[in-house]
Each structure stands twice: as structure tokens, then as C-alpha cells.
Amino acid sequence: MSFTTTACPLDCYDACRVVVDENGKLKGDKSHPITRGYLCPNLNHFSEQERVLVPRLHGKEISMEEAIEALIGVLKNTKGDQALYYRGSGNVGLMQRISEHFFASIKAVGTSGSLCDGAGEAGVLLGRGRNEVLTPQMISESEVVVFWGRNPHTTHSHLLPFLEGKTIIVIDPLKTAMAQKADLHIQIKPHCDLHLALLLSRFAIIEGLHDTEFLEEYGSEYSEFYELTQTVRIKATLDTIDMSLGEIGAILELIRGKKTAILVGVGVQKYRNGSDVLRAIDSFGALMGLFGKPGCGVSYLGNSLSGIELPFNSMVHRVSKPTVDFSKYNCVFIQGANPLAQMPSSEAVKRSFLDAGFSVYFGLYENETSQEADLVIPAKTFLEKNDFRSSYGDYTLQEMPQILEREIGISEYALTDRLCKAFEINIENEAYYLDFFRRQMEMREGVGYRKNAPNIPYEEGFESGEFEFLDEVDLDINQDEGFNLITLKYLKGLNSQFRRADGVSLHPEAGFDEGTTVQLSSPFGSVEMVVKHNECLRRDCLLIYSGTPNVNVLTPPYLSYEGENAVYQEIKIKVTKK
């Protein structure tokens, strides 16, 4: 049987290496050190249902040639700063970025910031100077693994085999599948991770658990950080975060003298002070001397572009992605994104989108944005084009050769090539760009890696020489009435791709019968949803999966203080019976 290998392009830690057999069936590559022969839930749910098959202009089906000419016509009548280029992150292929080459060349406006992980990334950079991750192979050397707001059964399933024999601690307001098997689960109150990190740091020093040798070399200002932790009132803070001293002690006892990896998820930083949360957790890790040693560290989403040079022109003018006002632009070009569902305060987003001069949706799937766009251009799947992908969960760099030949859609390169030629902008042939990325791969035992992949993250210290501890903090949290909102990735979908969840999950003792319709409201909108019971939730929380239709009617149009990130959970939700 003949087969070809490629890689999954989806926004996921796993970055599956894929074998495509002669019947087009996708399987995991058994020879890959992480994929190990099986696919993650995201790729298992990859589907061509709801795929955009034919271009449309104002709702009428047209040819691809007509669609391209229509786009060229609009752009030629649009000044550069009146064109907005908005690219999603659901596909992390490097060739996705070639579209930016054209829009940067005409001086269009791009976006900065993130709907996902930007606040946490900012906190990591403030403390460490660069963002390096622990790979599954590195974590396999750990004795204790702490999942802090991270749910690997949904977001990083290929990590699970590397956890055998580990002591597991879970810090999460939801009793996840990992929490149910953990040695210790701290069911923390949402938005209290910063408080917990400061208390753990304070008691680690009181108990003499801090690594003085490491701190003398890489964290000489830790005493000032200890003074900061002393400003935290212990009893009042424990009451606020709904924890006991015994639970603080249990965490510290389990990691005492052990090689410990702390794996942090994005949920902890979906607040305005999200960067401080990551920096506080990092500060605790630094106190314990967890950086630069085998089997140890604090790991967040890595920077998949670290160490990679891009051959494309880059945007000079940018606006914040979570709060962009589409109505300011004569032409809005949406690539691989669904902002009408995924941006916060989505009712206001839809109004601004409809007020834009001309809107273009370039993507794979029908969704809220494609239904409202003036021009819809179907894209190609990862099996129908050439690409490369790196990963934010490890340091691999994988080639993705074209496997299928289909008439449906157009690739990012092919569309950009047409636009550049229409505007007399220089663009190389596709083979040039593919070879540009190929030369940045370092092959080891048949697997491609980025050339900057460390053997041990931070083994040679931090960017500025020392770790920069958190030096000031705002511990205020939302005390309004209502339920804390938790937004998680859905096991059977990826944001608004593939299958989408519905309804709102509440604890059975929250006071709402299962199957009844309730009204959820916030200062930004209201929506009706059907109640589902979930005993794994705290009683003061409600869970709505990312990608659930209308969830972002409720969320606030604010930015994090650092990182230009959306702050979906900076809100309390009122629930009333219908």
C-alpha cells in the first residue's frame, strides 16, 4: 500500500505527523516520537462538512476568476490604510502568512495581539525574556507534573503517554479528566491563580524550599519578591480563593525535592491582569529553581515562530485584534477566521462588520462571518497545498507536501500571486518559499526541528542574565453578583470549526433544572441557552465551550493590560429562569 506523510496544520499542541494512505484515510505516523501512531481529537474531527465549495459575491455563486477580479477591483479603489487584513490562527501553516506579504506591500492595516494567549505570553517574556517550552520528551523526565488550568485530554492528548508513573497535581476550577485521576486536585475559584502563586511562593520560602544556589546566580532579587508576597493577607486571601492552608501545604509537600514541571493553560490568563498571573507562576517556579534543569520548568504555549525567519513583507500599521472596528475600513479581508463568532462582544462586532465598505471571507468553512461577507473565496485544505508548520508544544518543524489535486478553492500562495501581479508587487515562485523554510529544518532521526531547539530550556540562563520577578501586583477581582464564566476548548471541535457545542453547563445544585432554557446576561448582551448539569463544576461557575454559538454576545470588549489579549472571563454572568 502506498502512502504519503504530512502534518496537521491545526492550532493545537500536538502537531500530529500524519500518514495518508491510498484511500485518503488519515492515520498517525507510528515512527514519529510524539504522534506515535494516533491522531489527536482535533484532527480526528477534521471534516469537510460545511466547507465553502464555490465563490460568492453578494450571495450569488461566481467563478474563481470572477472572485479574484472582484477583489482586485475593490482593492484598486481602496487606499492602503483603508484596507484591513485580519488573519485567524486556526491554521498555523507558515505559508498562510504569505497573504500578509501582499497587504503589507500596499500599506494595509494588520492586527496585533491575540484572542487566545497574548497576556500569558507577555508575562512570560517579562520574567524570562524569551518563551521556551517543555516538550513531552522533557516532561517524561519529571517526577511531578502540575497541570495549572490546562486540560491535556482535550488540548494535548499526545502528552498523556509521557505521564506514566508521575505524581499529578491539577489546579483547575473544573474537575477535568486529569483531575479525576490526579494525586491532588485543587478546585480553585476562577481568577484566583495569582493569589495562589503568591501564597505558594511565600510559604515555600518560609519552609525553606527555595533553591538558594539557583537564586544567587539567576534570581538575586528574590528577596524583594518575597516582600511582595508578604503584603498578601493570608487568611483573607485563603477565604477569597476558597482554599485552606492544608491545601497549600499539600502542594508544597508533593513537589518538595522533586523534579517538577508546571504546565500552564490559557484559561488562567483570560483576564486583564493575565500577564501578572503567568509572571507570578513563573516567579514561584524560579524560587523553586525549576528552570534550566532536566525534567523541570514552567511551560506555557510556546512561540511557534521562535527561531524561524520569514521571507515575507510584514505589516507596519496594526490595530488590536480583539477590539478592531471593522466599520473604519473600505475593504476588510478576513483569512481563516470567524470574528463574528470568536471576537468578544460579538453583537457589536457584527454591527461594525456590516458597516464596513466591502468585506471578504477567505477560508474553508461556512460560518457566521462567511454568511455576512460580501465576497466569499474558498480556500484549500492542508491536503491540497504545500506548506510547513512549526509547533507551540515542541520544537518540530514539519513539511506538508500537497497530496490531493482538487478543483475546489485556491491556496494562499496562488491567491497572493494573482494579487501581487495585479499590483506589480514582487513575489517569488512557490518553490522559493518552500525551500526557504526547508533550509531552516534540522533533521534528527527522520524528524525535522527548528535549529534553535534547546536540549534543556534556560540551561544557559535568561535573556537578561537573571529572572525578573514580579514586582507589583493588583489583587482585585470581580466581586459582582453572578456566575464566573469558564470557556474551554470543546473535545469534538476547534473553536468554531468542526462540531460546535451548545448550551450552558451548571452544577446540579446551582438552582436550575437540566433541560430548561435560561437567560444569560452581562453588561454586553444576553442570550438564551439550555441548561446541562455538570457535577465537575464549582457551584459558582458556569461553563460554555469556545465556539458555542452566541457565547461571545456576553464577553467584554476589553484588552489585557499587557499583550493586547482578549479577556473573555473578566465578567460575571447573571442567570435567570425563563
mmCIF file of N, CA, C and O in Angstrom, residues 6-18 29 32 34-35 38-40 42-43 92 155-158 389-398 447:
data_model
loop_
_atom_site.group_PDB
_atom_site.id
_atom_site.type_symbol
_atom_site.label_atom_id
_atom_site.label_comp_id
_atom_site.label_asym_id
_atom_site.label_seq_id
_atom_site.Cartn_x
_atom_site.Cartn_y
_atom_site.Cartn_z
ATOM 1 N N THR A 6 2.446 13.802 5.959
ATOM 2 C CA THR A 6 2.301 15.251 6.047
ATOM 3 C C THR A 6 2.143 15.588 7.522
ATOM 4 O O THR A 6 2.442 14.763 8.390
ATOM 5 N N ALA A 7 1.691 16.778 7.824
ATOM 6 C CA ALA A 7 1.476 17.179 9.214
ATOM 7 C C ALA A 7 0.163 17.927 9.322
ATOM 8 O O ALA A 7 -0.271 18.600 8.378
ATOM 9 N N CYS A 8 -0.471 17.811 10.470
ATOM 10 C CA CYS A 8 -1.714 18.542 10.721
ATOM 11 C C CYS A 8 -1.391 20.016 10.927
ATOM 12 O O CYS A 8 -0.456 20.358 11.650
ATOM 13 N N PRO A 9 -2.166 20.927 10.321
ATOM 14 C CA PRO A 9 -1.873 22.359 10.460
ATOM 15 C C PRO A 9 -2.646 23.037 11.577
ATOM 16 O O PRO A 9 -2.504 24.248 11.774
ATOM 17 N N LEU A 10 -3.485 22.296 12.313
ATOM 18 C CA LEU A 10 -4.437 22.929 13.216
ATOM 19 C C LEU A 10 -3.767 23.534 14.444
ATOM 20 O O LEU A 10 -2.696 23.107 14.878
ATOM 21 N N ASP A 11 -4.430 24.517 15.022
ATOM 22 C CA ASP A 11 -3.982 25.251 16.197
ATOM 23 C C ASP A 11 -4.064 24.330 17.417
ATOM 24 O O ASP A 11 -5.079 24.274 18.102
ATOM 25 N N CYS A 12 -2.980 23.597 17.692
ATOM 26 C CA CYS A 12 -3.019 22.536 18.696
ATOM 27 C C CYS A 12 -1.591 22.230 19.131
ATOM 28 O O CYS A 12 -0.655 22.331 18.338
ATOM 29 N N TYR A 13 -1.405 21.849 20.406
ATOM 30 C CA TYR A 13 -0.085 21.465 20.887
ATOM 31 C C TYR A 13 0.502 20.292 20.103
ATOM 32 O O TYR A 13 1.709 20.202 19.907
ATOM 33 N N ASP A 14 -0.342 19.353 19.691
ATOM 34 C CA ASP A 14 0.147 18.052 19.257
ATOM 35 C C ASP A 14 0.911 18.072 17.940
ATOM 36 O O ASP A 14 1.869 17.323 17.771
ATOM 37 N N ALA A 15 0.483 18.888 16.964
ATOM 38 C CA ALA A 15 1.160 18.952 15.663
ATOM 39 C C ALA A 15 1.364 17.552 15.089
ATOM 40 O O ALA A 15 2.479 17.146 14.761
ATOM 41 N N CYS A 16 0.279 16.803 14.956
ATOM 42 C CA CYS A 16 0.349 15.398 14.556
ATOM 43 C C CYS A 16 1.088 15.207 13.233
ATOM 44 O O CYS A 16 0.877 15.956 12.274
ATOM 45 N N ARG A 17 1.936 14.197 13.181
ATOM 46 C CA ARG A 17 2.520 13.751 11.922
ATOM 47 C C ARG A 17 1.559 12.723 11.340
ATOM 48 O O ARG A 17 1.173 11.761 12.012
ATOM 49 N N VAL A 18 1.142 12.950 10.093
ATOM 50 C CA VAL A 18 0.020 12.230 9.510
ATOM 51 C C VAL A 18 0.473 11.356 8.351
ATOM 52 O O VAL A 18 1.261 11.798 7.501
ATOM 53 N N ASP A 29 1.406 8.828 12.357
ATOM 54 C CA ASP A 29 2.687 8.253 11.949
ATOM 55 C C ASP A 29 3.309 7.517 13.138
ATOM 56 O O ASP A 29 3.664 8.127 14.142
ATOM 57 N N HIS A 32 6.893 8.662 14.359
ATOM 58 C CA HIS A 32 7.119 9.996 14.914
ATOM 59 C C HIS A 32 7.197 9.918 16.437
ATOM 60 O O HIS A 32 6.365 9.264 17.073
ATOM 61 N N ILE A 34 6.400 11.820 18.862
ATOM 62 C CA ILE A 34 5.284 12.343 19.653
ATOM 63 C C ILE A 34 3.956 11.774 19.171
ATOM 64 O O ILE A 34 3.137 11.312 19.968
ATOM 65 N N THR A 35 3.728 11.768 17.862
ATOM 66 C CA THR A 35 2.454 11.260 17.329
ATOM 67 C C THR A 35 2.265 9.781 17.660
ATOM 68 O O THR A 35 1.163 9.350 18.028
ATOM 69 N N TYR A 38 -1.115 7.635 16.511
ATOM 70 C CA TYR A 38 -2.527 8.002 16.656
ATOM 71 C C TYR A 38 -2.707 9.508 16.537
ATOM 72 O O TYR A 38 -1.777 10.276 16.779
ATOM 73 N N LEU A 39 -3.901 9.898 16.144
ATOM 74 C CA LEU A 39 -4.203 11.298 15.905
ATOM 75 C C LEU A 39 -4.906 11.911 17.112
ATOM 76 O O LEU A 39 -5.628 11.232 17.847
ATOM 77 N N CYS A 40 -4.722 13.210 17.293
ATOM 78 C CA CYS A 40 -5.356 13.911 18.401
ATOM 79 C C CYS A 40 -6.840 14.118 18.116
ATOM 80 O O CYS A 40 -7.302 13.952 16.984
ATOM 81 N N ASN A 42 -8.556 16.802 17.752
ATOM 82 C CA ASN A 42 -8.830 17.845 16.764
ATOM 83 C C ASN A 42 -8.767 17.297 15.346
ATOM 84 O O ASN A 42 -9.658 17.530 14.527
ATOM 85 N N LEU A 43 -7.717 16.549 15.028
ATOM 86 C CA LEU A 43 -7.583 16.026 13.677
ATOM 87 C C LEU A 43 -8.555 14.884 13.427
ATOM 88 O O LEU A 43 -9.024 14.683 12.306
ATOM 89 N N VAL A 92 -1.942 26.972 11.465
ATOM 90 C CA VAL A 92 -0.656 27.575 11.816
ATOM 91 C C VAL A 92 0.409 27.329 10.754
ATOM 92 O O VAL A 92 1.605 27.537 11.003
ATOM 93 N N THR A 155 -6.584 19.242 24.870
ATOM 94 C CA THR A 155 -5.686 20.137 24.142
ATOM 95 C C THR A 155 -4.315 19.541 23.808
ATOM 96 O O THR A 155 -3.601 20.092 22.977
ATOM 97 N N HIS A 156 -3.941 18.426 24.438
ATOM 98 C CA HIS A 156 -2.586 17.891 24.231
ATOM 99 C C HIS A 156 -2.571 16.391 24.512
ATOM 100 O O HIS A 156 -1.811 15.902 25.351
ATOM 101 N N SER A 157 -3.388 15.661 23.777
ATOM 102 C CA SER A 157 -3.567 14.239 24.077
ATOM 103 C C SER A 157 -2.289 13.428 23.887
ATOM 104 O O SER A 157 -2.103 12.387 24.534
ATOM 105 N N HIS A 158 -1.386 13.890 23.018
ATOM 106 C CA HIS A 158 -0.154 13.133 22.808
ATOM 107 C C HIS A 158 0.830 13.255 23.981
ATOM 108 O O HIS A 158 1.847 12.553 24.012
ATOM 109 N N ARG A 389 4.870 23.598 8.895
ATOM 110 C CA ARG A 389 4.337 24.041 10.171
ATOM 111 C C ARG A 389 5.352 23.807 11.277
ATOM 112 O O ARG A 389 6.120 22.845 11.266
ATOM 113 N N SER A 390 5.365 24.738 12.228
ATOM 114 C CA SER A 390 6.109 24.543 13.463
ATOM 115 C C SER A 390 5.081 24.300 14.563
ATOM 116 O O SER A 390 3.900 24.117 14.283
ATOM 117 N N SER A 391 5.515 24.314 15.805
ATOM 118 C CA SER A 391 4.602 23.951 16.890
ATOM 119 C C SER A 391 4.856 24.827 18.104
ATOM 120 O O SER A 391 5.989 25.237 18.358
ATOM 121 N N TYR A 392 3.805 25.092 18.883
ATOM 122 C CA TYR A 392 3.990 25.783 20.158
ATOM 123 C C TYR A 392 4.040 24.799 21.325
ATOM 124 O O TYR A 392 4.134 25.210 22.477
ATOM 125 N N GLY A 393 3.994 23.490 21.028
ATOM 126 C CA GLY A 393 4.096 22.483 22.082
ATOM 127 C C GLY A 393 5.423 21.749 22.077
ATOM 128 O O GLY A 393 5.732 20.998 23.000
ATOM 129 N N ASP A 394 6.221 21.945 21.026
ATOM 130 C CA ASP A 394 7.553 21.348 20.937
ATOM 131 C C ASP A 394 8.357 22.159 19.925
ATOM 132 O O ASP A 394 7.954 23.266 19.563
ATOM 133 N N TYR A 395 9.463 21.628 19.467
ATOM 134 C CA TYR A 395 10.338 22.389 18.579
ATOM 135 C C TYR A 395 10.409 21.793 17.174
ATOM 136 O O TYR A 395 11.347 22.063 16.422
ATOM 137 N N THR A 396 9.407 21.000 16.801
ATOM 138 C CA THR A 396 9.419 20.399 15.474
ATOM 139 C C THR A 396 9.119 21.445 14.398
ATOM 140 O O THR A 396 8.450 22.450 14.633
ATOM 141 N N LEU A 397 9.632 21.183 13.206
ATOM 142 C CA LEU A 397 9.340 21.967 12.007
ATOM 143 C C LEU A 397 9.104 20.948 10.903
ATOM 144 O O LEU A 397 10.027 20.241 10.503
ATOM 145 N N GLN A 398 7.855 20.839 10.441
ATOM 146 C CA GLN A 398 7.467 19.739 9.576
ATOM 147 C C GLN A 398 7.006 20.232 8.206
ATOM 148 O O GLN A 398 6.305 21.235 8.094
ATOM 149 N N VAL A 447 13.122 13.282 11.722
ATOM 150 C CA VAL A 447 12.167 14.285 12.197
ATOM 151 C C VAL A 447 12.799 15.669 12.061
ATOM 152 O O VAL A 447 13.966 15.870 12.426
#
